[in-house]
Coordinates of C-alpha atoms and ligand atoms in Angstrom, one line a residue:
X1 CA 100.9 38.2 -55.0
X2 CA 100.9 41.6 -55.7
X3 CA 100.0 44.4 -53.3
X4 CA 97.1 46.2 -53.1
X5 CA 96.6 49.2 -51.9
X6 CA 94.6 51.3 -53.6
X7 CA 90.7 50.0 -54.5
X8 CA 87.9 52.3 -56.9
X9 CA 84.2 51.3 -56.7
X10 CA 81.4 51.5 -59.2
X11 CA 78.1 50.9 -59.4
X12 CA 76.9 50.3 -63.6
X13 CA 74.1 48.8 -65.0
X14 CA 70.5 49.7 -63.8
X15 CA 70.2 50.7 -60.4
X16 CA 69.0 48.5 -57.6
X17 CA 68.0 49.4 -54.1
X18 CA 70.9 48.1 -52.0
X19 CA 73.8 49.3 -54.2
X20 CA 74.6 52.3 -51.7
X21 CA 74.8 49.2 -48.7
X22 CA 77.2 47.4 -50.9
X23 CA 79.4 50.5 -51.8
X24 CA 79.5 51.7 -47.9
X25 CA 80.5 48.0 -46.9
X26 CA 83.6 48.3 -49.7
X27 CA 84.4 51.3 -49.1
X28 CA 84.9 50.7 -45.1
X29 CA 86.1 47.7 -45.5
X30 CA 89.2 49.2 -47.2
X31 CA 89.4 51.8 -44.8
X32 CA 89.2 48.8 -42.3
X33 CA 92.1 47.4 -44.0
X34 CA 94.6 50.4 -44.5
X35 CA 93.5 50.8 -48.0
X36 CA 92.8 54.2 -49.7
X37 CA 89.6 54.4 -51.3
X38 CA 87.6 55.8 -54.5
X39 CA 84.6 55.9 -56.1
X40 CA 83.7 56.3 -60.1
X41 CA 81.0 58.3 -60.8
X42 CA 78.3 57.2 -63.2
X43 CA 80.0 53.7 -63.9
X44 CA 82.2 52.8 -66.6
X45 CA 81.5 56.4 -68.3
X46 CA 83.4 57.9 -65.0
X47 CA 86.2 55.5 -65.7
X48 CA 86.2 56.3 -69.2
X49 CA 86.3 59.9 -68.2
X50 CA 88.2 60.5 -65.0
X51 CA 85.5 60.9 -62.9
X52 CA 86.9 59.5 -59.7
X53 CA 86.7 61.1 -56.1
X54 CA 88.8 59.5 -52.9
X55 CA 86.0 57.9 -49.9
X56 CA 86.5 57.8 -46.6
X57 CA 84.4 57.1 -44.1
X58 CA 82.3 59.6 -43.5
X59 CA 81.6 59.9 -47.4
X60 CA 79.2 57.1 -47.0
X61 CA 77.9 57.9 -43.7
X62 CA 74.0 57.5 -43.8
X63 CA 73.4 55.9 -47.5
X64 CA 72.9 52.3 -46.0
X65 CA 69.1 53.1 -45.7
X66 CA 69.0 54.7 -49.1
X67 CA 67.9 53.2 -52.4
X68 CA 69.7 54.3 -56.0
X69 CA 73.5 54.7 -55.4
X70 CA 75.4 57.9 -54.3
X71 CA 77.7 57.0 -57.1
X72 CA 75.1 57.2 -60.1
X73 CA 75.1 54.6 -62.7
X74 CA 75.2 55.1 -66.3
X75 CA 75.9 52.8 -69.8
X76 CA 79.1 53.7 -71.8
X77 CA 79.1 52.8 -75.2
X78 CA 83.0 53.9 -75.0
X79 CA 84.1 51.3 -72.4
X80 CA 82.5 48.7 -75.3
X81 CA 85.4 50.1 -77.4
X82 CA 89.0 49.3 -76.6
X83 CA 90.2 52.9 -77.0
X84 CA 87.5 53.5 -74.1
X85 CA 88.7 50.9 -71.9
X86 CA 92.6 52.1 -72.6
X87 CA 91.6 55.4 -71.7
X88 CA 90.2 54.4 -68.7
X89 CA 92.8 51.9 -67.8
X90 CA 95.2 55.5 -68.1
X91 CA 93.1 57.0 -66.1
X92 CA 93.1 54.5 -63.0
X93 CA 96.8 54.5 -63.3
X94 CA 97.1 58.3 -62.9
X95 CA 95.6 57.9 -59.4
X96 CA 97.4 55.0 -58.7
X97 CA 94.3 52.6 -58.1
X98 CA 95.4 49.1 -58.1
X99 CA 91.7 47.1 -58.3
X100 CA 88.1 47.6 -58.4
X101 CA 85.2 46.4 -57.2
X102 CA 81.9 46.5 -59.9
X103 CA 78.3 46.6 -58.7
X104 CA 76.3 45.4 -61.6
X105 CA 75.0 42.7 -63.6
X106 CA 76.1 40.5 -66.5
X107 CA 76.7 43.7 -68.8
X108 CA 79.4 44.9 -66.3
X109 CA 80.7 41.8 -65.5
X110 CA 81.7 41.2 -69.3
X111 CA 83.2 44.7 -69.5
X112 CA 84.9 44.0 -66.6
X113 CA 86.3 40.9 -68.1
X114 CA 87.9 42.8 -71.2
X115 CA 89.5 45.2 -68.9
X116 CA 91.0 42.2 -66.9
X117 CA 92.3 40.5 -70.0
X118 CA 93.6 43.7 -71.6
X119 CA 95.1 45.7 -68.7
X120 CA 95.6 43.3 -66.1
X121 CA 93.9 44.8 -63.5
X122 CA 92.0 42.9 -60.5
X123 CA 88.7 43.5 -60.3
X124 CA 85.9 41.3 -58.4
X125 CA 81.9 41.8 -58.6
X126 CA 78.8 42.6 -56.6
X127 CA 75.3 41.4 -58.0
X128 CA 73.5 44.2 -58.1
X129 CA 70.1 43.7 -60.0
X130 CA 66.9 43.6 -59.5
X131 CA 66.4 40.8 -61.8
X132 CA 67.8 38.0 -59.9
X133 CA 69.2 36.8 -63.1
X134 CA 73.1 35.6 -62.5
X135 CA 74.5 32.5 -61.6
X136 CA 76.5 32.6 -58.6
X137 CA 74.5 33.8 -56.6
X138 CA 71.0 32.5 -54.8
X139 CA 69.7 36.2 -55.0
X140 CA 71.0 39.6 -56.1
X141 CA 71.7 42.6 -54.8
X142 CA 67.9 44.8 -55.1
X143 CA 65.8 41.6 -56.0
X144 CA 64.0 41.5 -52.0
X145 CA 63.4 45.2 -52.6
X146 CA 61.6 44.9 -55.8
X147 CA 59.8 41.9 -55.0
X148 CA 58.6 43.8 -51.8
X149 CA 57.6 46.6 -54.0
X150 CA 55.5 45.0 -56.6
X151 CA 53.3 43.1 -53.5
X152 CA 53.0 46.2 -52.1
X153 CA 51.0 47.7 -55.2
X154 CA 49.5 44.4 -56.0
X155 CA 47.9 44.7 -52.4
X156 CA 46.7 47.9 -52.9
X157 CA 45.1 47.0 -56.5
X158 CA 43.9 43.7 -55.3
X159 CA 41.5 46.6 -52.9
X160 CA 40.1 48.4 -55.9
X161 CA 40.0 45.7 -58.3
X162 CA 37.8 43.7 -55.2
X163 CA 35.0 46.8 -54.4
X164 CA 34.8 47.0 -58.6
X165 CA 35.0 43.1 -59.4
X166 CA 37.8 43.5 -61.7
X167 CA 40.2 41.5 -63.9
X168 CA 44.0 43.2 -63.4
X169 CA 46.5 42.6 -65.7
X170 CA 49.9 43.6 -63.9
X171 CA 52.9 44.3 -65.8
X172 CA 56.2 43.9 -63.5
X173 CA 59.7 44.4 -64.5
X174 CA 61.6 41.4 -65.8
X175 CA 63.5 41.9 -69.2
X176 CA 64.7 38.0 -69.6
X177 CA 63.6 37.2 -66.4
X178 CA 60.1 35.6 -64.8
X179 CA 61.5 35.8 -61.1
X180 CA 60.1 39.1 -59.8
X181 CA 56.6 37.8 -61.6
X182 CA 56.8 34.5 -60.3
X183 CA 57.3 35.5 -56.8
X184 CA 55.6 38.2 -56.3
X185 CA 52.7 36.5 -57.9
X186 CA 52.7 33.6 -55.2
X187 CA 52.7 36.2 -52.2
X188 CA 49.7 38.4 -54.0
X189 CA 47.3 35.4 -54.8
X190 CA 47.3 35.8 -58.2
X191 CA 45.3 33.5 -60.4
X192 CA 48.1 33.5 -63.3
X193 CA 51.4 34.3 -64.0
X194 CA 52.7 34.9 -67.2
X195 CA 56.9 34.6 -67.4
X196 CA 59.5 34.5 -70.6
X197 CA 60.8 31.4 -69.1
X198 CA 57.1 29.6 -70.2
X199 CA 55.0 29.0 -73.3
X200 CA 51.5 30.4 -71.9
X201 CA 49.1 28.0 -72.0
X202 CA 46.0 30.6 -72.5
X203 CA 43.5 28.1 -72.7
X204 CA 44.5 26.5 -69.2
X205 CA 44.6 30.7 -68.0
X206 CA 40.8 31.3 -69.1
X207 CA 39.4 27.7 -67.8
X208 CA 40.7 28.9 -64.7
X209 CA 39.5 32.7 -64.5
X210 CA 36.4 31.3 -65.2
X211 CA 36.2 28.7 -62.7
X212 CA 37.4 31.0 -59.9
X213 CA 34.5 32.8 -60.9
X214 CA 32.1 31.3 -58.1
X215 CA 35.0 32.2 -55.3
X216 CA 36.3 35.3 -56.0
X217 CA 35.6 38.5 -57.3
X218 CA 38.6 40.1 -58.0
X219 CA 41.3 38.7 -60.2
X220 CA 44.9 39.9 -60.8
X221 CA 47.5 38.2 -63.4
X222 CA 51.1 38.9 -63.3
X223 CA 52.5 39.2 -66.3
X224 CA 56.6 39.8 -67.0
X225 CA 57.3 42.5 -69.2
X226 CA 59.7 40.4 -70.8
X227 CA 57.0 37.7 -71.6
X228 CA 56.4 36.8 -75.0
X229 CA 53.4 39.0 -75.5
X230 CA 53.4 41.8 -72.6
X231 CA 50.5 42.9 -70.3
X232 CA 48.4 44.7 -73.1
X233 CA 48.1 41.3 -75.4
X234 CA 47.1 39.4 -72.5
X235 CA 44.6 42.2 -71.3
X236 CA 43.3 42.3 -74.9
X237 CA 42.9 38.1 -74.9
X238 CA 41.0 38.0 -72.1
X239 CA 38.1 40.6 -73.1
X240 CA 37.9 39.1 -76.1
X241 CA 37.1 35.8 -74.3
X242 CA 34.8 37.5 -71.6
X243 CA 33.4 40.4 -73.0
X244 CA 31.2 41.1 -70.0
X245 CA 34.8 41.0 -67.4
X246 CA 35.8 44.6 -66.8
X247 CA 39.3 44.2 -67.7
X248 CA 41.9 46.8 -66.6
X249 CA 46.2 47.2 -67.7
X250 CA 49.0 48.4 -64.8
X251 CA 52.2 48.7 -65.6
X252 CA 54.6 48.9 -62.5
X253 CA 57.2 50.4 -64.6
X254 CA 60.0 52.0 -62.4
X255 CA 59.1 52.3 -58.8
X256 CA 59.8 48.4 -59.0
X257 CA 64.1 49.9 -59.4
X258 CA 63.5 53.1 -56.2
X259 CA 63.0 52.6 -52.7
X260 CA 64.7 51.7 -49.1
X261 CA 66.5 48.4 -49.9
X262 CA 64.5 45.8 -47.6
X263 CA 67.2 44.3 -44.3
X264 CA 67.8 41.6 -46.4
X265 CA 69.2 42.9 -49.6
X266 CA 71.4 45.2 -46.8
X267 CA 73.0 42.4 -45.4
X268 CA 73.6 40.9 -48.7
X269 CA 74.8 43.9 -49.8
X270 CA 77.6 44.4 -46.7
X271 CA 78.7 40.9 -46.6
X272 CA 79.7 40.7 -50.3
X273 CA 80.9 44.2 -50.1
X274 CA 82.9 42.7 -47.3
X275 CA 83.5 40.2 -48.8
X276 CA 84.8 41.6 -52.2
X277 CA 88.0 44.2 -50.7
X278 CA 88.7 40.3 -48.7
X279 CA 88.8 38.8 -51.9
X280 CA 90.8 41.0 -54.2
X281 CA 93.4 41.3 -50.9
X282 CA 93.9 37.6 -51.2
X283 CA 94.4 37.5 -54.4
X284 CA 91.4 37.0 -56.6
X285 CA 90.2 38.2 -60.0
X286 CA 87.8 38.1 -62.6
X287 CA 85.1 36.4 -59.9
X288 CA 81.7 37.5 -58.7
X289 CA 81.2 37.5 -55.3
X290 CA 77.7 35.9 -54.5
X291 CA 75.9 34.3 -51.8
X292 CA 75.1 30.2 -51.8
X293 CA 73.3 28.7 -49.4
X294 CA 73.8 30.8 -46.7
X295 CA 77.7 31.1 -47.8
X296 CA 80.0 33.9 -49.4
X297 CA 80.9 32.4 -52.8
X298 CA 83.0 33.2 -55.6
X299 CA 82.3 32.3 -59.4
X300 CA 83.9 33.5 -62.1
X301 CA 82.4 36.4 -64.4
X302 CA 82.0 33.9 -67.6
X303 CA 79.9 31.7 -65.3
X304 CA 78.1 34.5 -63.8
X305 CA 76.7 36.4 -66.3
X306 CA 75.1 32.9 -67.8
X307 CA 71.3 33.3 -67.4
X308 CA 70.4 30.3 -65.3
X309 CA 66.7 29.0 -65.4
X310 CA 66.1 29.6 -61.6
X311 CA 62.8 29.3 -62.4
X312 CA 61.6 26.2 -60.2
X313 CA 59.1 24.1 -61.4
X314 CA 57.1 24.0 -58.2
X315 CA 56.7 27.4 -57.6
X316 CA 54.8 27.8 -60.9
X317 CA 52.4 24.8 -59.5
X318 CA 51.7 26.7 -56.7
X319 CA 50.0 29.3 -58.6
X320 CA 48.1 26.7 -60.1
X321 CA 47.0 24.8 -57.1
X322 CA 46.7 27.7 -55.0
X323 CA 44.2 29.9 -57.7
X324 CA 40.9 27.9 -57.3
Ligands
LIG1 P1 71.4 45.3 -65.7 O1 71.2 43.8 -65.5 O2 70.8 46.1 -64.6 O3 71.0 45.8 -67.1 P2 74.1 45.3 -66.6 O4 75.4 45.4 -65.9 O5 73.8 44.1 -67.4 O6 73.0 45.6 -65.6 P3 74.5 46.8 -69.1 O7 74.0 48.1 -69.5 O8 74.2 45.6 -69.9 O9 74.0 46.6 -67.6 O10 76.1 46.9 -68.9 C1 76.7 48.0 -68.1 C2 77.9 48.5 -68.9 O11 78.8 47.5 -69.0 C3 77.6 49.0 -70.3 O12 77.1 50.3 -70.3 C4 79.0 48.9 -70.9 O13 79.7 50.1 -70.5 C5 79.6 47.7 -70.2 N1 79.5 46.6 -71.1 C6 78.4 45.8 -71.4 N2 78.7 44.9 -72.3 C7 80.0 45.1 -72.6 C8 80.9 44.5 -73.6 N3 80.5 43.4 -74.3 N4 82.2 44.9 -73.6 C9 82.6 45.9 -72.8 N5 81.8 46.6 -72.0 C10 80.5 46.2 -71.9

């Protein structure tokens, strides 16, 4: 097996609250372990362009509580190319860094498995995404935050939308993915949720708006930005169906992404950090780190970065039976 002694961190991708927990749980687990460490500015484009600075511990004193990453995150349409990658393979080897460790989603773990395949260097991966979209893993790194932070506005425009008895439509983040929607939806009370995973079913949607009619004066409806038709179509479908609703659009846009990372995406984020400098000093490659059941997990980056349906069948009733 060979040695390792040298270990580079990234964060790439979109940001996610929790990434600075998982980068201060790398980086002092090398320190832990005798290892010297670095960190790559801005992601892949750092790699591509030599922008790597040596840790230690004190480097990422005080970022646990902190949401974006200290390391900035970026997309690089030169690590796509191989000329890219080569030059960022040289420049790794300059410093002598023998692995890395990648905080990112499926985008990063596929660039990370080019660079694997062409340069032969060991890299694992931390899920770090608010999406809660890779397999491997029961939740990402970021996901609790977000969810947190879309019922925290929902609460707050379930107050106005009550005094005014209005009809929200809520846009939340969710490119390919109905989780944060779903979710957050269940914990907010709202009447309907609207995912990409689901054909909607608007006729079953306004029979039930209008039968919650007699309870409830306020209704919200969740809809995932990645759904088929987006929070304005829907808005627009149902004044046209009850002109006399006063029907307002909010889309959360990107406070969903900022914020303290909750305790749980924390201590997800240290014990796959942890977990990560453990595995690439035992010998492992090409595998995200993850967290199953309660237990550290590896899974390899071709499996990870499949978009599993983890959307769960029952959860989705429980809008329904729980909207009356
Ligand atoms: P998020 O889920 O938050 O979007 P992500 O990791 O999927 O995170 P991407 O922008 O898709 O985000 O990917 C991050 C970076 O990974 C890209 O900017 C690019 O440098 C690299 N990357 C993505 N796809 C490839 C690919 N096919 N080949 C090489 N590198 C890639």
């Amino acid at each position: 097996m060979r040695t390792i002694k040298n270990i580079a961190v990234l964060t790439s991708g979109g940001d996610s609250p929790g990434m600075n927990a998982g980068i201060r749980a790398v980086v002092r687990t090398g320190i832990y372990n005798d290892l010297n460490m670095f960190g790559v500015l801005r992601g892949y484009d750092g790699l591509v362009k030599g922008e790597i600075v040596p840790m230690d511990a004190k480097s990422v004193a005080n970022i646990i509580q902190r949401g974006g990453t200290i390391l900035k995150t970026a997309r690089s349409e030169e690590f796509k190319t191989y000329e890219g990658r080569k030059q960022a393979y040289e420049n790794i080897k300059t410093l002598g860094i023998d692995a890395l460790v990648v905080i990112g989603g499926d985008g990063t773990f596929t660039g990370a498995s080019k660079f694997i395949e062409e340069f032969d260097i060991p890299i694992i991966g931390m899920p770090g995404t608010i999406d809660n979209d890779l397999a491997g893993t029961d939740f990402t790194i970021g996901y609790d935050t977000a969810i947190n932070t879309v019922v925290d506005a929902v609460d707050k425009i379930r107050d106005t939308a009550e005094s005014h008895d209005r009809v929200f439509v809520i846009e939340v983040m969710g490119r390919d993915s109905g989780l944060i929607a779903l979710r957050s939806g269940i914990s907010t009370g709202a009447e309907a949720v609207l995912i990409p995973e689901l054909t909607v079913d608007y006729d079953a949607i306004m029979k039930r708006l209008d039968k919650s009619r007699k309870n409830k004066s306020s209704r919200i409806i969740i809809v995932a930005e990645g759904d088929k038709e987006g929070g304005e179509v829907v808005a627009d479908k149902i004044k046209e169906n009850f002109p006399h609703y006063d029907v307002r659009l909010s889309i959360l846009g990107h406070i969903q992404r900022g914020g303290r990372p909750s305790c749980m995406d924390r201590v997800l984020a240290s014990r796959l950090g942890v977990a990560s400098v453990e595995g690439l000093l035992e010998g492992r490659r090409g595998e995200m780190a993850g967290l199953i059941c309660g237990q550290v997990q590896f899974t390899p980056f071709n499996k990870a970065i499949k978009h599993i349906d983890k959307i769960n069948e029952n959860l989705t009733r429980i809008v329904e039976i729980l909207s009356l």
